[in-house]
PDB file of C-alpha atoms in Angstrom:
ATOM      1  CA  MET H   6     -53.555-118.288 137.740  1.00  0.00           C
ATOM      2  CA  SER H   7     -55.106-114.855 138.228  1.00  0.00           C
ATOM      3  CA  SER H   8     -53.475-111.452 138.296  1.00  0.00           C
ATOM      4  CA  GLU H   9     -56.203-110.140 140.604  1.00  0.00           C
ATOM      5  CA  SER H  10     -55.080-110.070 144.239  1.00  0.00           C
ATOM      6  CA  PRO H  11     -57.235-110.308 147.355  1.00  0.00           C
ATOM      7  CA  PRO H  12     -57.854-106.995 149.164  1.00  0.00           C
ATOM      8  CA  ILE H  13     -54.573-105.708 150.615  1.00  0.00           C
ATOM      9  CA  VAL H  14     -54.280-104.451 154.203  1.00  0.00           C
ATOM     10  CA  LEU H  15     -51.194-102.657 155.514  1.00  0.00           C
ATOM     11  CA  THR H  16     -50.590-103.162 159.214  1.00  0.00           C
ATOM     12  CA  PHE H  17     -48.135-101.221 161.400  1.00  0.00           C
ATOM     13  CA  GLY H  18     -46.943-102.858 164.606  1.00  0.00           C
ATOM     14  CA  LEU H  19     -44.427-104.818 166.633  1.00  0.00           C
ATOM     15  CA  SER H  20     -43.057-108.194 165.729  1.00  0.00           C
ATOM     16  CA  ASP H  21     -44.162-110.820 168.249  1.00  0.00           C
ATOM     17  CA  PRO H  22     -42.005-113.948 167.846  1.00  0.00           C
ATOM     18  CA  THR H  23     -44.667-116.123 169.528  1.00  0.00           C
ATOM     19  CA  GLY H  24     -47.210-115.374 166.796  1.00  0.00           C
ATOM     20  CA  GLY H  25     -49.739-114.535 169.481  1.00  0.00           C
ATOM     21  CA  ALA H  26     -49.984-110.770 168.982  1.00  0.00           C
ATOM     22  CA  GLY H  27     -48.512-107.950 166.939  1.00  0.00           C
ATOM     23  CA  LEU H  28     -47.823-108.192 163.222  1.00  0.00           C
ATOM     24  CA  GLN H  29     -47.839-111.975 163.207  1.00  0.00           C
ATOM     25  CA  ALA H  30     -51.350-112.070 164.692  1.00  0.00           C
ATOM     26  CA  ASP H  31     -52.504-109.441 162.207  1.00  0.00           C
ATOM     27  CA  LEU H  32     -51.150-111.344 159.206  1.00  0.00           C
ATOM     28  CA  LEU H  33     -52.711-114.625 160.334  1.00  0.00           C
ATOM     29  CA  THR H  34     -56.066-112.936 160.857  1.00  0.00           C
ATOM     30  CA  LEU H  35     -55.973-111.090 157.554  1.00  0.00           C
ATOM     31  CA  ALA H  36     -55.128-114.286 155.671  1.00  0.00           C
ATOM     32  CA  SER H  37     -57.891-116.167 157.463  1.00  0.00           C
ATOM     33  CA  MET H  38     -60.409-113.515 156.382  1.00  0.00           C
ATOM     34  CA  GLY H  39     -59.463-113.468 152.726  1.00  0.00           C
ATOM     35  CA  CYS H  40     -57.027-110.554 152.607  1.00  0.00           C
ATOM     36  CA  HIS H  41     -53.368-110.219 151.716  1.00  0.00           C
ATOM     37  CA  GLY H  42     -51.548-108.634 154.639  1.00  0.00           C
ATOM     38  CA  VAL H  43     -48.479-106.453 154.181  1.00  0.00           C
ATOM     39  CA  SER H  44     -46.615-104.948 157.114  1.00  0.00           C
ATOM     40  CA  ALA H  45     -44.492-102.059 158.313  1.00  0.00           C
ATOM     41  CA  LEU H  46     -42.487-103.034 161.385  1.00  0.00           C
ATOM     42  CA  THR H  47     -42.434-100.458 164.215  1.00  0.00           C
ATOM     43  CA  GLY H  48     -40.170-102.540 166.446  1.00  0.00           C
ATOM     44  CA  TYR H  49     -39.538-106.015 167.760  1.00  0.00           C
ATOM     45  CA  THR H  50     -39.954-107.826 171.032  1.00  0.00           C
ATOM     46  CA  VAL H  51     -37.935-110.488 172.785  1.00  0.00           C
ATOM     47  CA  ARG H  52     -40.576-112.592 174.471  1.00  0.00           C
ATOM     48  CA  ASP H  53     -42.268-115.935 174.920  1.00  0.00           C
ATOM     49  CA  SER H  54     -45.873-116.821 175.650  1.00  0.00           C
ATOM     50  CA  ALA H  55     -45.438-115.933 179.336  1.00  0.00           C
ATOM     51  CA  GLY H  56     -44.010-112.417 179.032  1.00  0.00           C
ATOM     52  CA  SER H  57     -41.762-109.893 177.329  1.00  0.00           C
ATOM     53  CA  ASP H  58     -38.129-109.221 178.237  1.00  0.00           C
ATOM     54  CA  GLU H  59     -37.245-106.536 175.704  1.00  0.00           C
ATOM     55  CA  VAL H  60     -38.879-104.104 173.277  1.00  0.00           C
ATOM     56  CA  THR H  61     -36.819-102.300 170.646  1.00  0.00           C
ATOM     57  CA  GLY H  62     -38.354 -99.608 168.463  1.00  0.00           C
ATOM     58  CA  LEU H  63     -37.207 -98.919 164.914  1.00  0.00           C
ATOM     59  CA  ASP H  64     -36.092 -95.595 163.485  1.00  0.00           C
ATOM     60  CA  PRO H  65     -39.161 -93.562 162.372  1.00  0.00           C
ATOM     61  CA  GLU H  66     -37.723 -92.990 158.906  1.00  0.00           C
ATOM     62  CA  VAL H  67     -37.309 -96.737 158.425  1.00  0.00           C
ATOM     63  CA  VAL H  68     -40.961 -97.283 159.392  1.00  0.00           C
ATOM     64  CA  ALA H  69     -42.148 -94.601 156.970  1.00  0.00           C
ATOM     65  CA  ASN H  70     -39.945 -95.909 154.138  1.00  0.00           C
ATOM     66  CA  GLN H  71     -41.288 -99.442 154.593  1.00  0.00           C
ATOM     67  CA  ALA H  72     -44.854 -98.164 154.247  1.00  0.00           C
ATOM     68  CA  ARG H  73     -44.215 -95.815 151.347  1.00  0.00           C
ATOM     69  CA  MET H  74     -42.514 -98.475 149.233  1.00  0.00           C
ATOM     70  CA  LEU H  75     -45.497-100.778 149.726  1.00  0.00           C
ATOM     71  CA  LEU H  76     -48.044 -98.036 149.017  1.00  0.00           C
ATOM     72  CA  GLU H  77     -46.305 -97.031 145.804  1.00  0.00           C
ATOM     73  CA  ASP H  78     -46.353-100.653 144.653  1.00  0.00           C
ATOM     74  CA  MET H  79     -49.753-102.006 145.769  1.00  0.00           C
ATOM     75  CA  PRO H  80     -53.346-100.738 146.116  1.00  0.00           C
ATOM     76  CA  VAL H  81     -53.896-100.851 149.890  1.00  0.00           C
ATOM     77  CA  ALA H  82     -57.572-101.121 150.892  1.00  0.00           C
ATOM     78  CA  ALA H  83     -57.205-100.577 154.680  1.00  0.00           C
ATOM     79  CA  PHE H  84     -54.683 -99.635 157.365  1.00  0.00           C
ATOM     80  CA  LYS H  85     -54.300-101.036 160.870  1.00  0.00           C
ATOM     81  CA  VAL H  86     -52.041 -99.383 163.458  1.00  0.00           C
ATOM     82  CA  GLY H  87     -51.141-101.291 166.616  1.00  0.00           C
ATOM     83  CA  ALA H  88     -48.230-100.796 169.025  1.00  0.00           C
ATOM     84  CA  THR H  89     -45.961 -97.926 167.991  1.00  0.00           C
ATOM     85  CA  THR H  90     -43.480 -97.634 170.945  1.00  0.00           C
ATOM     86  CA  ARG H  91     -42.379 -94.006 170.291  1.00  0.00           C
ATOM     87  CA  ALA H  92     -44.017 -90.660 169.547  1.00  0.00           C
ATOM     88  CA  GLU H  93     -41.665 -90.118 166.614  1.00  0.00           C
ATOM     89  CA  VAL H  94     -42.874 -93.351 165.005  1.00  0.00           C
ATOM     90  CA  VAL H  95     -46.483 -92.208 165.417  1.00  0.00           C
ATOM     91  CA  SER H  96     -45.628 -88.937 163.662  1.00  0.00           C
ATOM     92  CA  ALA H  97     -44.036 -90.835 160.773  1.00  0.00           C
ATOM     93  CA  ILE H  98     -47.067 -93.117 160.380  1.00  0.00           C
ATOM     94  CA  ALA H  99     -49.492 -90.184 160.595  1.00  0.00           C
ATOM     95  CA  GLU H 100     -47.632 -88.390 157.818  1.00  0.00           C
ATOM     96  CA  VAL H 101     -47.768 -91.456 155.574  1.00  0.00           C
ATOM     97  CA  VAL H 102     -51.470 -92.267 156.041  1.00  0.00           C
ATOM     98  CA  ALA H 103     -52.463 -88.600 155.623  1.00  0.00           C
ATOM     99  CA  ASP H 104     -51.733 -89.014 151.901  1.00  0.00           C
ATOM    100  CA  TYR H 105     -54.379 -91.780 151.721  1.00  0.00           C
ATOM    101  CA  ASP H 106     -57.349 -90.239 153.498  1.00  0.00           C
ATOM    102  CA  ASP H 107     -59.809 -92.351 151.477  1.00  0.00           C
ATOM    103  CA  VAL H 108     -58.342 -95.571 152.963  1.00  0.00           C
ATOM    104  CA  PRO H 109     -60.005 -96.680 156.235  1.00  0.00           C
ATOM    105  CA  LEU H 110     -57.726 -96.725 159.287  1.00  0.00           C
ATOM    106  CA  ILE H 111     -58.177 -99.024 162.282  1.00  0.00           C
ATOM    107  CA  LEU H 112     -56.299 -97.820 165.373  1.00  0.00           C
ATOM    108  CA  ALA H 113     -55.668-100.257 168.245  1.00  0.00           C
ATOM    109  CA  PRO H 114     -53.043 -98.523 170.439  1.00  0.00           C
ATOM    110  CA  ASP H 115     -51.059-100.397 173.076  1.00  0.00           C
ATOM    111  CA  PHE H 116     -49.410 -98.462 175.914  1.00  0.00           C
ATOM    112  CA  THR H 117     -48.638-101.411 178.175  1.00  0.00           C
ATOM    113  CA  LEU H 118     -45.108-101.673 176.797  1.00  0.00           C
ATOM    114  CA  ASP H 119     -44.257 -98.186 178.051  1.00  0.00           C
ATOM    115  CA  ASP H 120     -45.387 -98.518 181.663  1.00  0.00           C
ATOM    116  CA  GLU H 121     -41.858 -98.011 182.982  1.00  0.00           C
ATOM    117  CA  HIS H 122     -41.281 -94.887 180.916  1.00  0.00           C
ATOM    118  CA  VAL H 123     -43.955 -92.477 182.100  1.00  0.00           C
ATOM    119  CA  LEU H 124     -42.754 -89.386 180.223  1.00  0.00           C
ATOM    120  CA  ALA H 125     -42.307 -91.316 176.994  1.00  0.00           C
ATOM    121  CA  ALA H 126     -45.746 -92.850 177.456  1.00  0.00           C
ATOM    122  CA  ASP H 127     -47.344 -89.421 177.959  1.00  0.00           C
ATOM    123  CA  GLU H 128     -45.674 -88.136 174.803  1.00  0.00           C
ATOM    124  CA  LEU H 129     -46.774 -91.242 172.935  1.00  0.00           C
ATOM    125  CA  ARG H 130     -50.403 -90.818 174.019  1.00  0.00           C
ATOM    126  CA  GLU H 131     -50.398 -87.125 173.159  1.00  0.00           C
ATOM    127  CA  THR H 132     -48.996 -87.738 169.685  1.00  0.00           C
ATOM    128  CA  ILE H 133     -51.505 -90.512 168.953  1.00  0.00           C
ATOM    129  CA  ALA H 134     -54.354 -88.271 170.138  1.00  0.00           C
ATOM    130  CA  ASP H 135     -53.162 -85.283 168.108  1.00  0.00           C
ATOM    131  CA  LEU H 136     -52.007 -86.923 164.878  1.00  0.00           C
ATOM    132  CA  LEU H 137     -53.588 -90.366 164.445  1.00  0.00           C
ATOM    133  CA  VAL H 138     -56.983 -90.251 166.178  1.00  0.00           C
ATOM    134  CA  PRO H 139     -58.296 -87.451 163.897  1.00  0.00           C
ATOM    135  CA  GLN H 140     -57.500 -89.652 160.870  1.00  0.00           C
ATOM    136  CA  THR H 141     -59.030 -92.804 162.353  1.00  0.00           C
ATOM    137  CA  THR H 142     -62.047 -94.608 160.969  1.00  0.00           C
ATOM    138  CA  LEU H 143     -62.383 -96.883 164.023  1.00  0.00           C
ATOM    139  CA  LEU H 144     -60.547 -96.661 167.357  1.00  0.00           C
ATOM    140  CA  ILE H 145     -60.509 -99.826 169.484  1.00  0.00           C
ATOM    141  CA  ALA H 146     -59.561 -99.415 173.150  1.00  0.00           C
ATOM    142  CA  ASP H 147     -60.576-100.073 176.728  1.00  0.00           C
ATOM    143  CA  ALA H 148     -61.948 -97.328 178.975  1.00  0.00           C
ATOM    144  CA  ALA H 149     -58.590 -96.487 180.575  1.00  0.00           C
ATOM    145  CA  THR H 150     -56.943 -96.015 177.179  1.00  0.00           C
ATOM    146  CA  LEU H 151     -59.799 -93.863 175.862  1.00  0.00           C
ATOM    147  CA  ILE H 152     -59.608 -91.604 178.925  1.00  0.00           C
ATOM    148  CA  ALA H 153     -55.798 -91.400 178.617  1.00  0.00           C
ATOM    149  CA  LEU H 154     -56.069 -90.421 174.954  1.00  0.00           C
ATOM    150  CA  ALA H 155     -58.618 -87.735 175.738  1.00  0.00           C
ATOM    151  CA  GLN H 156     -56.397 -86.307 178.485  1.00  0.00           C
ATOM    152  CA  PRO H 157     -52.869 -87.430 177.579  1.00  0.00           C
ATOM    153  CA  ASP H 158     -50.707 -85.138 179.715  1.00  0.00           C
ATOM    154  CA  GLY H 159     -52.138 -86.378 183.015  1.00  0.00           C
ATOM    155  CA  ASP H 160     -52.198 -82.902 184.607  1.00  0.00           C
ATOM    156  CA  ALA H 161     -55.887 -82.030 184.553  1.00  0.00           C
ATOM    157  CA  GLU H 162     -58.702 -84.028 186.143  1.00  0.00           C
ATOM    158  CA  ALA H 163     -59.457 -87.158 184.124  1.00  0.00           C
ATOM    159  CA  PRO H 164     -62.673 -86.951 182.092  1.00  0.00           C
ATOM    160  CA  SER H 165     -65.482 -89.464 182.384  1.00  0.00           C
ATOM    161  CA  LEU H 166     -65.612 -92.221 179.781  1.00  0.00           C
ATOM    162  CA  ASP H 167     -68.567 -90.577 178.036  1.00  0.00           C
ATOM    163  CA  ALA H 168     -66.753 -87.232 177.931  1.00  0.00           C
ATOM    164  CA  ALA H 169     -63.578 -88.873 176.637  1.00  0.00           C
ATOM    165  CA  ILE H 170     -65.456 -90.638 173.843  1.00  0.00           C
ATOM    166  CA  ALA H 171     -67.273 -87.437 172.880  1.00  0.00           C
ATOM    167  CA  HIS H 172     -63.998 -85.525 172.789  1.00  0.00           C
ATOM    168  CA  LEU H 173     -62.195 -88.095 170.646  1.00  0.00           C
ATOM    169  CA  LEU H 174     -65.089 -88.256 168.190  1.00  0.00           C
ATOM    170  CA  SER H 175     -65.122 -84.461 167.964  1.00  0.00           C
ATOM    171  CA  THR H 176     -61.499 -84.470 166.749  1.00  0.00           C
ATOM    172  CA  GLY H 177     -62.407 -86.419 163.604  1.00  0.00           C
ATOM    173  CA  CYS H 178     -62.428 -90.082 164.660  1.00  0.00           C
ATOM    174  CA  GLU H 179     -65.497 -91.650 163.038  1.00  0.00           C
ATOM    175  CA  TYR H 180     -66.204 -94.643 165.317  1.00  0.00           C
ATOM    176  CA  ILE H 181     -65.009 -95.855 168.726  1.00  0.00           C
ATOM    177  CA  LEU H 182     -65.324 -99.420 169.995  1.00  0.00           C
ATOM    178  CA  SER H 183     -65.048 -99.333 173.782  1.00  0.00           C
ATOM    179  CA  MET H 184     -64.063-102.671 175.318  1.00  0.00           C
ATOM    180  CA  GLU H 185     -65.002-103.358 178.935  1.00  0.00           C
ATOM    181  CA  THR H 186     -63.946-106.625 180.547  1.00  0.00           C
ATOM    182  CA  GLY H 187     -65.916-107.745 183.577  1.00  0.00           C
ATOM    183  CA  THR H 188     -65.638-110.820 185.753  1.00  0.00           C
ATOM    184  CA  HIS H 189     -67.595-113.036 183.394  1.00  0.00           C
ATOM    185  CA  ARG H 190     -68.453-110.894 180.387  1.00  0.00           C
ATOM    186  CA  VAL H 191     -66.801-108.684 177.799  1.00  0.00           C
ATOM    187  CA  VAL H 192     -68.962-105.710 176.803  1.00  0.00           C
ATOM    188  CA  ASN H 193     -68.084-104.042 173.491  1.00  0.00           C
ATOM    189  CA  THR H 194     -69.911-100.791 172.736  1.00  0.00           C
ATOM    190  CA  LEU H 195     -69.718 -99.010 169.386  1.00  0.00           C
ATOM    191  CA  TYR H 196     -70.089 -95.225 169.283  1.00  0.00           C
ATOM    192  CA  CYS H 197     -70.239 -92.611 166.570  1.00  0.00           C
ATOM    193  CA  GLU H 198     -70.958 -88.875 166.671  1.00  0.00           C
ATOM    194  CA  ASP H 199     -74.690 -89.618 166.911  1.00  0.00           C
ATOM    195  CA  GLY H 200     -74.228 -91.736 170.044  1.00  0.00           C
ATOM    196  CA  GLN H 201     -74.220 -95.459 170.796  1.00  0.00           C
ATOM    197  CA  LEU H 202     -74.784 -97.671 167.748  1.00  0.00           C
ATOM    198  CA  ARG H 203     -74.643-101.172 169.214  1.00  0.00           C
ATOM    199  CA  GLN H 204     -73.540-103.129 172.262  1.00  0.00           C
ATOM    200  CA  ASP H 205     -72.428-106.752 172.256  1.00  0.00           C
ATOM    201  CA  LEU H 206     -71.881-109.010 175.266  1.00  0.00           C
ATOM    202  CA  TRP H 207     -69.545-111.975 175.072  1.00  0.00           C
ATOM    203  CA  ASP H 208     -68.448-114.645 177.538  1.00  0.00           C
ATOM    204  CA  ARG H 209     -65.006-113.786 178.854  1.00  0.00           C
ATOM    205  CA  ALA H 210     -62.153-116.187 178.110  1.00  0.00           C
ATOM    206  CA  THR H 211     -61.344-118.182 181.237  1.00  0.00           C
ATOM    207  CA  GLN H 212     -57.632-118.439 180.384  1.00  0.00           C
ATOM    208  CA  PRO H 213     -55.058-115.658 179.851  1.00  0.00           C
ATOM    209  CA  MET H 214     -55.077-114.901 176.126  1.00  0.00           C
ATOM    210  CA  LEU H 215     -52.609-113.173 173.799  1.00  0.00           C
ATOM    211  CA  GLY H 216     -53.570-110.920 170.916  1.00  0.00           C
ATOM    212  CA  LEU H 217     -57.295-110.360 171.405  1.00  0.00           C
ATOM    213  CA  THR H 218     -57.300-106.672 170.440  1.00  0.00           C
ATOM    214  CA  ASP H 219     -54.900-107.184 167.550  1.00  0.00           C
ATOM    215  CA  THR H 220     -57.054-110.025 166.219  1.00  0.00           C
ATOM    216  CA  LEU H 221     -60.245-107.986 166.491  1.00  0.00           C
ATOM    217  CA  GLY H 222     -58.652-104.932 164.873  1.00  0.00           C
ATOM    218  CA  ALA H 223     -57.190-106.935 162.000  1.00  0.00           C
ATOM    219  CA  ALA H 224     -60.520-108.696 161.446  1.00  0.00           C
ATOM    220  CA  ILE H 225     -62.331-105.350 161.229  1.00  0.00           C
ATOM    221  CA  ALA H 226     -59.675-104.033 158.839  1.00  0.00           C
ATOM    222  CA  ALA H 227     -60.138-107.119 156.643  1.00  0.00           C
ATOM    223  CA  LEU H 228     -63.888-106.653 156.495  1.00  0.00           C
ATOM    224  CA  LEU H 229     -63.574-102.938 155.677  1.00  0.00           C
ATOM    225  CA  ALA H 230     -61.098-103.851 152.935  1.00  0.00           C
ATOM    226  CA  ASN H 231     -63.748-106.213 151.572  1.00  0.00           C
ATOM    227  CA  GLY H 232     -66.237-103.352 151.371  1.00  0.00           C
ATOM    228  CA  GLN H 233     -68.292-103.683 154.554  1.00  0.00           C
ATOM    229  CA  GLU H 234     -69.472-100.637 156.488  1.00  0.00           C
ATOM    230  CA  PRO H 235     -67.900-100.185 159.951  1.00  0.00           C
ATOM    231  CA  PRO H 236     -70.930-101.181 162.100  1.00  0.00           C
ATOM    232  CA  GLU H 237     -71.412-104.411 160.154  1.00  0.00           C
ATOM    233  CA  ALA H 238     -67.661-105.098 160.171  1.00  0.00           C
ATOM    234  CA  VAL H 239     -67.557-104.633 163.958  1.00  0.00           C
ATOM    235  CA  ARG H 240     -70.382-107.143 164.436  1.00  0.00           C
ATOM    236  CA  GLU H 241     -68.897-109.798 162.149  1.00  0.00           C
ATOM    237  CA  ALA H 242     -65.342-109.346 163.470  1.00  0.00           C
ATOM    238  CA  GLN H 243     -66.553-109.946 167.031  1.00  0.00           C
ATOM    239  CA  GLU H 244     -68.151-113.212 165.962  1.00  0.00           C
ATOM    240  CA  TYR H 245     -64.884-114.227 164.278  1.00  0.00           C
ATOM    241  CA  LEU H 246     -62.893-113.421 167.440  1.00  0.00           C
ATOM    242  CA  TYR H 247     -65.358-115.326 169.614  1.00  0.00           C
ATOM    243  CA  GLN H 248     -64.974-118.446 167.490  1.00  0.00           C
ATOM    244  CA  ALA H 249     -61.181-118.082 167.441  1.00  0.00           C
ATOM    245  CA  VAL H 250     -61.161-117.844 171.254  1.00  0.00           C
ATOM    246  CA  GLN H 251     -63.480-120.848 171.581  1.00  0.00           C
ATOM    247  CA  SER H 252     -60.846-122.836 169.661  1.00  0.00           C
ATOM    248  CA  ALA H 253     -57.856-121.295 171.486  1.00  0.00           C
ATOM    249  CA  PHE H 254     -54.730-123.362 172.075  1.00  0.00           C
ATOM    250  CA  ARG H 255     -51.739-123.147 174.413  1.00  0.00           C
ATOM    251  CA  PRO H 256     -48.504-123.683 172.449  1.00  0.00           C
ATOM    252  CA  GLY H 257     -46.141-122.957 175.330  1.00  0.00           C
ATOM    253  CA  MET H 258     -46.079-122.563 179.102  1.00  0.00           C
ATOM    254  CA  GLY H 259     -47.739-119.124 179.183  1.00  0.00           C
ATOM    255  CA  ALA H 260     -50.825-117.591 177.626  1.00  0.00           C
ATOM    256  CA  TRP H 261     -53.310-119.184 175.262  1.00  0.00           C
ATOM    257  CA  MET H 262     -53.721-117.936 171.682  1.00  0.00           C
ATOM    258  CA  PRO H 263     -56.838-117.556 169.534  1.00  0.00           C
ATOM    259  CA  ASP H 264     -56.953-120.034 166.665  1.00  0.00           C
ATOM    260  CA  ARG H 265     -57.348-117.675 163.711  1.00  0.00           C
ATOM    261  CA  PHE H 266     -57.844-120.657 161.382  1.00  0.00           C
ATOM    262  CA  PHE H 267     -60.445-122.418 163.536  1.00  0.00           C
ATOM    263  CA  TRP H 268     -62.647-122.924 160.476  1.00  0.00           C
ATOM    264  CA  ALA H 269     -59.928-124.783 158.558  1.00  0.00           C
ATOM    265  CA  ARG H 270     -59.291-127.267 161.362  1.00  0.00           C
ATOM    266  CA  SER H 271     -63.006-127.736 161.927  1.00  0.00           C
ATOM    267  CA  ASN H 272     -63.388-128.611 158.226  1.00  0.00           C
ATOM    268  CA  GLU H 273     -60.452-131.025 158.453  1.00  0.00           C
ATOM    269  CA  ASN H 274     -62.161-132.882 161.294  1.00  0.00           C
ATOM    270  CA  GLU H 275     -65.406-133.072 159.354  1.00  0.00           C
ATOM    271  CA  ASP H 276     -63.668-134.231 156.175  1.00  0.00           C
ATOM    272  CA  SER H 277     -61.753-136.948 157.995  1.00  0.00           C
ATOM    273  CA  GLY H 278     -64.937-138.255 159.618  1.00  0.00           C
ATOM    274  CA  GLU H 279     -63.422-138.157 163.091  1.00  0.00           C
ATOM    275  CA  ASP H 280     -65.663-139.188 165.945  1.00  0.00           C
ATOM    276  CA  GLY H 281     -65.514-138.243 169.574  1.00  0.00           C
ATOM    277  CA  GLU H 282     -65.475-134.861 171.231  1.00  0.00           C
ATOM    278  CA  LYS H 283     -66.328-131.874 169.067  1.00  0.00           C
ATOM    279  CA  PRO H 284     -63.756-129.110 168.717  1.00  0.00           C
ATOM    280  CA  ALA H 285     -64.245-126.105 171.009  1.00  0.00           C
ATOM    281  CA  GLY H 286     -65.190-123.926 168.062  1.00  0.00           C
ATOM    282  CA  ASP H 287     -67.916-126.220 166.738  1.00  0.00           C
ATOM    283  CA  ASP H 288     -71.013-124.481 165.393  1.00  0.00           C
ATOM    284  CA  ALA H 289     -73.167-126.024 168.121  1.00  0.00           C
ATOM    285  CA  ASP H 290     -71.404-123.838 170.687  1.00  0.00           C
ATOM    286  CA  LEU H 291     -71.501-120.615 168.670  1.00  0.00           C
ATOM    287  CA  PRO H 292     -74.021-117.813 168.290  1.00  0.00           C
ATOM    288  CA  PRO H 293     -76.104-118.003 165.098  1.00  0.00           C
ATOM    289  CA  PRO H 294     -74.690-116.014 162.160  1.00  0.00           C
ATOM    290  CA  GLY H 295     -75.532-112.356 162.481  1.00  0.00           C
ATOM    291  CA  GLU H 296     -76.280-112.492 166.206  1.00  0.00           C
ATOM    292  CA  ALA H 297     -74.143-111.498 169.149  1.00  0.00           C
ATOM    293  CA  ARG H 298     -73.801-113.942 172.018  1.00  0.00           C
ATOM    294  CA  HIS H 299     -75.590-112.740 175.171  1.00  0.00           C
TER     295      HIS H 299
END
């Protein structure tokens, strides 16, 4: 027995009972990548793999108290913030993480749950842009989300993607990973204040998939907690996500889910000496270590 724990990552987000996204996806990913995940619940969903029927947010003070008790007890090496549901919850999280400005923060916002509540969604975007983005080490979002964060009230003319990225970086965010999904490819571009750092192209999943952004964000958080620099963590986390998607499974009647423990099942097959078809995540189908798939 050892008293030394793995690196600890605190993730804020929704409970997803399917295990496909949200806190459950984060905790699976963190464990797979050698970290101990702890969590502060922002709300819970009633859903299955095909869709969500109900989202209930928690009281902001409850969210903050969850996080503070953990932070006073354990040395947290990284934060990840996912879906937050309400502006007041964002404010509570921002106040907590402000006391730990040396701890890297991965922000992967999700506004899709608020589509029917336009005013609430605008307030949510504005609060994230004002209070969380300036504290963020790495922001992960698609182009529409980045533009919405740069112009949250929706009144003025929407900025271009380049202008939105420049604005968000100017507020204090250190890195932005812009995710663009095309017909056949996913293009992930990493930016910092000096401009574009890297661009990676990946084959797009052919099936509907749950939890891609949460998995990528949690993987980056795990690598930062293990001491990697953000550009290297972004590269390695993308390779991890690609392999998890290659080994994806469909547990129900809806979306597929990345297999965050693809490597464990691959080893089981090798150890058992099974013959026949190779698993989808076999090394023969994967990019070499350290290289992006093009």
